[in-house]
PDB file of C-alpha atoms in Angstrom:
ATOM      1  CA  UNK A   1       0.000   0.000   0.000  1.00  0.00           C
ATOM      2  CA  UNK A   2       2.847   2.241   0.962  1.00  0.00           C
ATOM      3  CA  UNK A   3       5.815   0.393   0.032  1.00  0.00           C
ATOM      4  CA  UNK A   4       8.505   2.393  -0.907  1.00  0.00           C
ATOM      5  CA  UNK A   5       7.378   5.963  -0.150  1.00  0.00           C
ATOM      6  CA  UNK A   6      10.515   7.151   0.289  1.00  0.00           C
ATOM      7  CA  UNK A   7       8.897  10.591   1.955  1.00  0.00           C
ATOM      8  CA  UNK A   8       6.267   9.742   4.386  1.00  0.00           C
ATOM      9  CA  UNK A   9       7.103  10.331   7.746  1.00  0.00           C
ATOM     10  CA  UNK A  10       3.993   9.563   9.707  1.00  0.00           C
ATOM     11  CA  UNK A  11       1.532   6.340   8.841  1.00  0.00           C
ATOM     12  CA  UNK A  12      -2.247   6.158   9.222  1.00  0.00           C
ATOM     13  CA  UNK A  13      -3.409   4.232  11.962  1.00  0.00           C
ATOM     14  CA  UNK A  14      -5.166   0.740  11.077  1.00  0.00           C
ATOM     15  CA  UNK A  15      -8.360   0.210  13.343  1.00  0.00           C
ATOM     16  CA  UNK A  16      -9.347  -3.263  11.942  1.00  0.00           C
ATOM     17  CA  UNK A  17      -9.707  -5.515  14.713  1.00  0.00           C
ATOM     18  CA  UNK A  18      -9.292  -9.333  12.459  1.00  0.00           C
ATOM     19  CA  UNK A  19      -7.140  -9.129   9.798  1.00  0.00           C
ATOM     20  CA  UNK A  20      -6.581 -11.533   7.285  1.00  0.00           C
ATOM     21  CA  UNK A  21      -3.882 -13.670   5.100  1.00  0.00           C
ATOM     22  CA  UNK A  22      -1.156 -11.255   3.981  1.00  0.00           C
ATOM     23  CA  UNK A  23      -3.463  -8.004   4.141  1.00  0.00           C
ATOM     24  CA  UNK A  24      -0.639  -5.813   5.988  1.00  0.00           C
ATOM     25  CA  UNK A  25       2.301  -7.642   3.738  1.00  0.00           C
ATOM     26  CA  UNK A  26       5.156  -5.393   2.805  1.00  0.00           C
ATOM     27  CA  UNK A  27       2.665  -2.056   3.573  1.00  0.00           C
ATOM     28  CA  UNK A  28       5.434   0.244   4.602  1.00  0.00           C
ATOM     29  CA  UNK A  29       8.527  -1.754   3.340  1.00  0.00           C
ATOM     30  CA  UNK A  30      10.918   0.898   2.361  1.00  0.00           C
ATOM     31  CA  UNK A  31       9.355   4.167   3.501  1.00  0.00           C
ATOM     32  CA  UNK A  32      12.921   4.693   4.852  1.00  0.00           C
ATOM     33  CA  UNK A  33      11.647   8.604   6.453  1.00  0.00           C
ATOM     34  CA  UNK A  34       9.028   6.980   8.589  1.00  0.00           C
ATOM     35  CA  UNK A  35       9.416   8.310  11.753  1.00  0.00           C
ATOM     36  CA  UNK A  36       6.070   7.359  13.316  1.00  0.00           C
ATOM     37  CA  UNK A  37       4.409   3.962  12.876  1.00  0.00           C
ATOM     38  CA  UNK A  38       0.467   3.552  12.782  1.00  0.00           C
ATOM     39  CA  UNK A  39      -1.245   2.118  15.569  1.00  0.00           C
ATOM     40  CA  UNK A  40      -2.958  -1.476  15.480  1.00  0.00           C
ATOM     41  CA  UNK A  41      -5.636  -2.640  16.814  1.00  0.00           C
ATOM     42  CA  UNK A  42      -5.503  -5.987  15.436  1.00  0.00           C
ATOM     43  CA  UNK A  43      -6.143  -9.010  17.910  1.00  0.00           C
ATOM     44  CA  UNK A  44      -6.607 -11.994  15.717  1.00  0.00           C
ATOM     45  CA  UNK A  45      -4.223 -12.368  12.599  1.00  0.00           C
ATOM     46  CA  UNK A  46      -4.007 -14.688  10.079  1.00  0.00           C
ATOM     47  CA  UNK A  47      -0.851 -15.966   8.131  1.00  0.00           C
ATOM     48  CA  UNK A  48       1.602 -13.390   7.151  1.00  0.00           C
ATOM     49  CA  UNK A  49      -0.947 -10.538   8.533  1.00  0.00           C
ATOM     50  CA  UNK A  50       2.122  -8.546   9.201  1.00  0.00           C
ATOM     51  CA  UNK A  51       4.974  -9.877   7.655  1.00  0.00           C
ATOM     52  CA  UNK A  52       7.683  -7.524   6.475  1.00  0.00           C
ATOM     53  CA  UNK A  53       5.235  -5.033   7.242  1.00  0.00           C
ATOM     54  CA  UNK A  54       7.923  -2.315   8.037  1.00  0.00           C
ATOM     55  CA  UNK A  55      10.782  -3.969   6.378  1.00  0.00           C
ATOM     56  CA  UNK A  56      13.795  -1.243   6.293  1.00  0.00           C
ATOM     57  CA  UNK A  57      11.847   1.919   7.557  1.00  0.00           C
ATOM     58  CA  UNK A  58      15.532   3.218   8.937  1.00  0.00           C
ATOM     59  CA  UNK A  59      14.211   5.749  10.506  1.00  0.00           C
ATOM     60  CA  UNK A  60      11.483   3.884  12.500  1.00  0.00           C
ATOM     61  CA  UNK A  61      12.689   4.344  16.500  1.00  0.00           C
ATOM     62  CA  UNK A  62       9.517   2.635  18.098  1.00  0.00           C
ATOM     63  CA  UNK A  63       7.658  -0.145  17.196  1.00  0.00           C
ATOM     64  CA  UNK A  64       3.989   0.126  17.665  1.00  0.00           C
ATOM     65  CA  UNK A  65       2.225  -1.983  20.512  1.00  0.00           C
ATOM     66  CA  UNK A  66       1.267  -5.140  19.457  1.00  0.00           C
ATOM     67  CA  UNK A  67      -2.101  -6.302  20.760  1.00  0.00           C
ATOM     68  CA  UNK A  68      -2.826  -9.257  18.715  1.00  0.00           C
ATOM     69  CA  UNK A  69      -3.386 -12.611  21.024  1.00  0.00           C
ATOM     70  CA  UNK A  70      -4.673 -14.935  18.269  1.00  0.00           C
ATOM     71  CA  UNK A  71      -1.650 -15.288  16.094  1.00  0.00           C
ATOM     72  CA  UNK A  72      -1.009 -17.702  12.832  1.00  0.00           C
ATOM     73  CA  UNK A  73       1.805 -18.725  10.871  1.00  0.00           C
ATOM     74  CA  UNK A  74       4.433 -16.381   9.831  1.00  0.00           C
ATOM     75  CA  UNK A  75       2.169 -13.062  11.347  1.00  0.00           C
ATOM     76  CA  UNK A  76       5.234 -11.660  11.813  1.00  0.00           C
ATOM     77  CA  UNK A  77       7.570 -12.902   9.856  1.00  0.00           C
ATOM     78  CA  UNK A  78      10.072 -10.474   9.662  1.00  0.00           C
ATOM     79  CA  UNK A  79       7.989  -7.152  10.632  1.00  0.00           C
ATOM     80  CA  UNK A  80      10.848  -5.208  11.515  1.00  0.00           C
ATOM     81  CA  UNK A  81      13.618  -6.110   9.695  1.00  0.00           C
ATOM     82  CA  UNK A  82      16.870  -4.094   9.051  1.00  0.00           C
ATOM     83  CA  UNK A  83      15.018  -1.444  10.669  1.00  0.00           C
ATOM     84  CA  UNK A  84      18.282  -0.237  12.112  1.00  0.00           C
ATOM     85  CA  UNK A  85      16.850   3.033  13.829  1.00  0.00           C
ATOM     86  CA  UNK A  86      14.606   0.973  16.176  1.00  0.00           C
ATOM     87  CA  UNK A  87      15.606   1.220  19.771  1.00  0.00           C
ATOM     88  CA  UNK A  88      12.547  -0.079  21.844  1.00  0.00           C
ATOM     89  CA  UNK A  89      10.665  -3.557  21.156  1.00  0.00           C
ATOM     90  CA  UNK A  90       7.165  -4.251  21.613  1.00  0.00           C
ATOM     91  CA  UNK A  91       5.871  -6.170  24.049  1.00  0.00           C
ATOM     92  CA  UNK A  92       4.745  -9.565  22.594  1.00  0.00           C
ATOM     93  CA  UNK A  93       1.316 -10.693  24.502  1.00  0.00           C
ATOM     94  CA  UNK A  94       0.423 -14.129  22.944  1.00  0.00           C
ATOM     95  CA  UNK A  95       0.257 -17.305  24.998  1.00  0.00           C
ATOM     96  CA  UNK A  96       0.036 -19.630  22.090  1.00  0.00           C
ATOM     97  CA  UNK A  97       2.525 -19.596  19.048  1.00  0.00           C
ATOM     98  CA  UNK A  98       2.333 -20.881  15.397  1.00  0.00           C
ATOM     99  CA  UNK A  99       5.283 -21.905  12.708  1.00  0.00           C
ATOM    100  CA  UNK A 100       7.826 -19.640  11.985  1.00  0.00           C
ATOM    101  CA  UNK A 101       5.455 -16.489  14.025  1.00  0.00           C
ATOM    102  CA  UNK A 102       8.679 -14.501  14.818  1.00  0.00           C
ATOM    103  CA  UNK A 103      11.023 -15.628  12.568  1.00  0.00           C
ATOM    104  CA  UNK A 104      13.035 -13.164  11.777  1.00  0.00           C
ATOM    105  CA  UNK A 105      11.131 -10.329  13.553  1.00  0.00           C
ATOM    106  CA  UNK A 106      13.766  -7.774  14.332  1.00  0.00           C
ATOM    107  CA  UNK A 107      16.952  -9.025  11.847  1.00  0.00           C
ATOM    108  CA  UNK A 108      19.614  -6.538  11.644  1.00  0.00           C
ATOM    109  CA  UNK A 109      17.770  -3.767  13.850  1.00  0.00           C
ATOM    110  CA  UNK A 110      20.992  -2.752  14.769  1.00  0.00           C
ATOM    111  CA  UNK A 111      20.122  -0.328  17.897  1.00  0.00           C
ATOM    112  CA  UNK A 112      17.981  -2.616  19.360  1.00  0.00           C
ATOM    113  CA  UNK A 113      19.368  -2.324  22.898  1.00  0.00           C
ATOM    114  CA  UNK A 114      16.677  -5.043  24.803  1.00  0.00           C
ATOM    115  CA  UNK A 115      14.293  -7.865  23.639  1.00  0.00           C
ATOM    116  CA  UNK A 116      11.395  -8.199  24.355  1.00  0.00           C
ATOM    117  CA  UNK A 117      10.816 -10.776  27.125  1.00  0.00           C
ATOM    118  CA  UNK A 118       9.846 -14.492  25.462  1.00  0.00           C
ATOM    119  CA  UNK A 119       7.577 -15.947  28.242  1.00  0.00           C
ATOM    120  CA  UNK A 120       6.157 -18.857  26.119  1.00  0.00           C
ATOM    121  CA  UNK A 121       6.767 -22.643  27.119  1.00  0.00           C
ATOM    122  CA  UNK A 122       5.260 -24.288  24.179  1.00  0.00           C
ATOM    123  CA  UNK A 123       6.843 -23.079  20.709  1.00  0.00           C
ATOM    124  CA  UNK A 124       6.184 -23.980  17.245  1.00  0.00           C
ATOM    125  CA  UNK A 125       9.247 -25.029  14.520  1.00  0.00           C
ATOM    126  CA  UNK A 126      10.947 -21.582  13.189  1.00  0.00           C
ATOM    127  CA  UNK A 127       8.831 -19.501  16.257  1.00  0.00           C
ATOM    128  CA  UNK A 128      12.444 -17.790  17.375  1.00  0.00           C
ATOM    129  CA  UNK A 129      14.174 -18.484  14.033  1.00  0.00           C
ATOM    130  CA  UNK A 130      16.835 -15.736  13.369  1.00  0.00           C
ATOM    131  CA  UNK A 131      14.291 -13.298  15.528  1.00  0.00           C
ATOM    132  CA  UNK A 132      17.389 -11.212  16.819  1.00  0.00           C
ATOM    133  CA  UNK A 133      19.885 -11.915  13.915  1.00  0.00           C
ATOM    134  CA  UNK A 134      22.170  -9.145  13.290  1.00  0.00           C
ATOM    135  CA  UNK A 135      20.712  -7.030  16.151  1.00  0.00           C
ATOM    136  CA  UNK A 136      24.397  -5.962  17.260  1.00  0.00           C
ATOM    137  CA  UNK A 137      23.748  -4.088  20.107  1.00  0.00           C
ATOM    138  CA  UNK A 138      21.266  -6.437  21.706  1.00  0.00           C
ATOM    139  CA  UNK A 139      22.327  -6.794  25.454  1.00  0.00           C
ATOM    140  CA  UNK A 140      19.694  -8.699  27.161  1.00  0.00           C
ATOM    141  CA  UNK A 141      17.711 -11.459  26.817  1.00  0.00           C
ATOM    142  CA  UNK A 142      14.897 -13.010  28.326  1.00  0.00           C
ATOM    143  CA  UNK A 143      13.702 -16.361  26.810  1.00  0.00           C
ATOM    144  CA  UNK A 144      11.529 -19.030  29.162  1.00  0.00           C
ATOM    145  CA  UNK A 145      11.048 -21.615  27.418  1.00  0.00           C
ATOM    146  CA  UNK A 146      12.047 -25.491  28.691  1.00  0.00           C
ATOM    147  CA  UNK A 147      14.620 -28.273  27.466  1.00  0.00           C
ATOM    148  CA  UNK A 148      12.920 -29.454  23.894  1.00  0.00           C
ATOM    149  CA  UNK A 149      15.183 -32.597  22.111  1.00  0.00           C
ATOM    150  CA  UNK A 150      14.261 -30.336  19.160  1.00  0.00           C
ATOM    151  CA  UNK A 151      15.509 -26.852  20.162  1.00  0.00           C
ATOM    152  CA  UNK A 152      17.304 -26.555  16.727  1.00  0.00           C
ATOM    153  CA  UNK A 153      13.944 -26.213  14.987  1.00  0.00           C
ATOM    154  CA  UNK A 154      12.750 -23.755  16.642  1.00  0.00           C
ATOM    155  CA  UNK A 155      16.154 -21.100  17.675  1.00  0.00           C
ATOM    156  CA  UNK A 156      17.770 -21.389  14.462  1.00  0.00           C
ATOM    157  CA  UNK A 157      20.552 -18.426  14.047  1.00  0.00           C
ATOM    158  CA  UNK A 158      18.178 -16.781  16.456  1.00  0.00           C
ATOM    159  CA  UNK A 159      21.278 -14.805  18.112  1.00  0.00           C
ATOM    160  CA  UNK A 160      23.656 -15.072  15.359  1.00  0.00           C
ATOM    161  CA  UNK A 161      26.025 -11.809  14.966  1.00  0.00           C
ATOM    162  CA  UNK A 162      23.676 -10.436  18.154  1.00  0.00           C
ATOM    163  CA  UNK A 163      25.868  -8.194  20.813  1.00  0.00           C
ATOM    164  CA  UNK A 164      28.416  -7.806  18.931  1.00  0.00           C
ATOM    165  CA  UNK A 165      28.901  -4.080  19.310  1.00  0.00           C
ATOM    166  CA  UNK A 166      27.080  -3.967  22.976  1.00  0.00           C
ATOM    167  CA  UNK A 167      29.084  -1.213  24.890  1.00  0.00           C
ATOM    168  CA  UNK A 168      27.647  -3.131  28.274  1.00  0.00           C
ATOM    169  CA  UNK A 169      27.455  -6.753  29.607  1.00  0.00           C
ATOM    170  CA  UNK A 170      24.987  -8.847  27.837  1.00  0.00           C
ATOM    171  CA  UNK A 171      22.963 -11.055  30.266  1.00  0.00           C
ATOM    172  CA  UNK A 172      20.684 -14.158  29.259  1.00  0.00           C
ATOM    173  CA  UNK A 173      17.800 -15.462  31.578  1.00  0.00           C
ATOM    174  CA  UNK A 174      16.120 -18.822  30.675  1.00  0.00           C
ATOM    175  CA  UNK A 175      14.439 -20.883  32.708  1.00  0.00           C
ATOM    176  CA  UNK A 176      16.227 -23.263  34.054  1.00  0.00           C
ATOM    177  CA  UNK A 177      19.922 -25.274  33.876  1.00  0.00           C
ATOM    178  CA  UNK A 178      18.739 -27.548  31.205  1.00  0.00           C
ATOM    179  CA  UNK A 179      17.421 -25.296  29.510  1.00  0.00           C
ATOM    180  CA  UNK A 180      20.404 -23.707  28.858  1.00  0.00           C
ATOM    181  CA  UNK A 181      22.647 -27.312  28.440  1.00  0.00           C
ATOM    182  CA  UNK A 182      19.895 -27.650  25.792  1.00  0.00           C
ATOM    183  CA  UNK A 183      20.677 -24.419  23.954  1.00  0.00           C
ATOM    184  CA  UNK A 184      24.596 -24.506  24.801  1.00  0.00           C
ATOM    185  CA  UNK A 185      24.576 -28.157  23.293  1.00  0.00           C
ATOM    186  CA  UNK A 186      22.131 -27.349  20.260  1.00  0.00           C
ATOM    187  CA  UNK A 187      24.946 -24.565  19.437  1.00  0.00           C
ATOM    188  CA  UNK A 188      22.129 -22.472  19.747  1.00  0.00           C
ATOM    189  CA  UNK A 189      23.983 -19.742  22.117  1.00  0.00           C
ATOM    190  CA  UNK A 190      27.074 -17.978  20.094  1.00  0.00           C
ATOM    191  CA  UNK A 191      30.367 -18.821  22.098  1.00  0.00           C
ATOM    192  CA  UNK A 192      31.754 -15.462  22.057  1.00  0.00           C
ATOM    193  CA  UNK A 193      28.842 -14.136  23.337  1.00  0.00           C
ATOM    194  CA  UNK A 194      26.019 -15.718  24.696  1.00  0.00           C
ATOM    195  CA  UNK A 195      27.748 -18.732  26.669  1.00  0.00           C
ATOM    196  CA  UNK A 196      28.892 -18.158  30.278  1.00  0.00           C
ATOM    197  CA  UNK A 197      32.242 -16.363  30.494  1.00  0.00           C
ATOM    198  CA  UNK A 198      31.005 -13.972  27.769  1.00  0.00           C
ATOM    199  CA  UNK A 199      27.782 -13.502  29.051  1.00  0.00           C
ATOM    200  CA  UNK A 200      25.885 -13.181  32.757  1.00  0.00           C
ATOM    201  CA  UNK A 201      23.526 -16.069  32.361  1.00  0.00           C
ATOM    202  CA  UNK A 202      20.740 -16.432  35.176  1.00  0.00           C
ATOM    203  CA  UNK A 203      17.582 -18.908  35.640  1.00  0.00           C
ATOM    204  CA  UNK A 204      13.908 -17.775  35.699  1.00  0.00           C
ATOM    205  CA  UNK A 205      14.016 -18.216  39.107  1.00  0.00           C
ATOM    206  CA  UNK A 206      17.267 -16.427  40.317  1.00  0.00           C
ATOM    207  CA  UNK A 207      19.222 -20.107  40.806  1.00  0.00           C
ATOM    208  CA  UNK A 208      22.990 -19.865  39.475  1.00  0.00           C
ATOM    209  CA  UNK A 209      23.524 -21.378  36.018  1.00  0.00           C
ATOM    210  CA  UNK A 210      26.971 -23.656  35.926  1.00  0.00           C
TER     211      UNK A 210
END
């Protein structure tokens, strides 16, 4: 709808409660002067509702709150991506996930200082895949899911060149120990980075991670 205006600085909000397969696809990709994103109202989506929605709006500093608690596959799929100006995350409400819902949901926003907190136990294949890829100055993360013998299918690359460039400690909370073995083990948690030694790593509950 708005893909690629180059000059728009402030988006229309977009009241519709239910959306549908692919209606908010690519609707702002490129508007690289938006400044201002619309707000949503949406609470039920459909596949790819929102996917790529503001796809390399540079200039985009907050995200708009996400309300939506009846997701479906790839809603999200990367929404945000290489939106490099984006500093502040939204708040993701849903208790139930589908396939590949966040995959790549903030890749390469490069300022992104915090995630937001991933409080769901029961995930979906691709859910988290490459979700904070490239996000270089990411310094915290809060992920609470449990032990899975398939973590691979669902974290894949999700932390890949992620705190790179933080100019702080990075610190990682999951749940529990095995969770953690589980992601360590997967090679699902970047040595350099987001292991112990790199890294404060804590459990859900405050217990010390070995």
């Amino acid at each position: 709808m708005f893909e690629g205006c180059t000059s728009l600085k402030t988006a229309p909000d977009l009241p519709a409660e239910k959306l549908y397969a692919s209606c908010y696809y690519h609707m702002f990709g490129g508007c690289r002067k938006l400044e201002i994103a619309p707000k949503l109202s949406a609470k039920s989506l459909d596949m790819q509702s929102c996917s790529n929605m503001f796809q390399d709006c540079t200039s985009l500093k907050t995200a708009p709150v996400l309300p939506a608690t009846n997701l479906a596959q790839s809603c999200y799929e990367y929404m945000f991506w290489g939106c490099t100006s984006l500093t502040t995350a939204p708040k993701l409400p849903a208790d139930e996930l589908y396939s590949s819902c966040y995959y790549g949901m903030f890749k390469d926003c490069t300022s992104l200082a915090t995630a937001p907190d991933l409080l769901v136990t029961k995930l979906e294949p691709g859910c988290y895949k490459e979700m904070f890829n490239g996000c270089k100055n990411l310094k915290s993360v809060k992920m609470l899911a449990p032990s899975h013998n398939k973590m691979s299918d669902y974290f894949t690359d999700w932390l890949t060149d992620a705190g790179t460039s933080a100019t702080t400690s990075r610190t990682l909370i999951v749940k529990d120990q095995t969770a953690y073995d589980a992601l360590k083990t997967n090679n699902l948690l970047p040595a350099n980075y987001w292991q112990k030694g790199k890294c404060a790593v804590k459990a859900a509950d405050g217990s010390v991670i070995k």
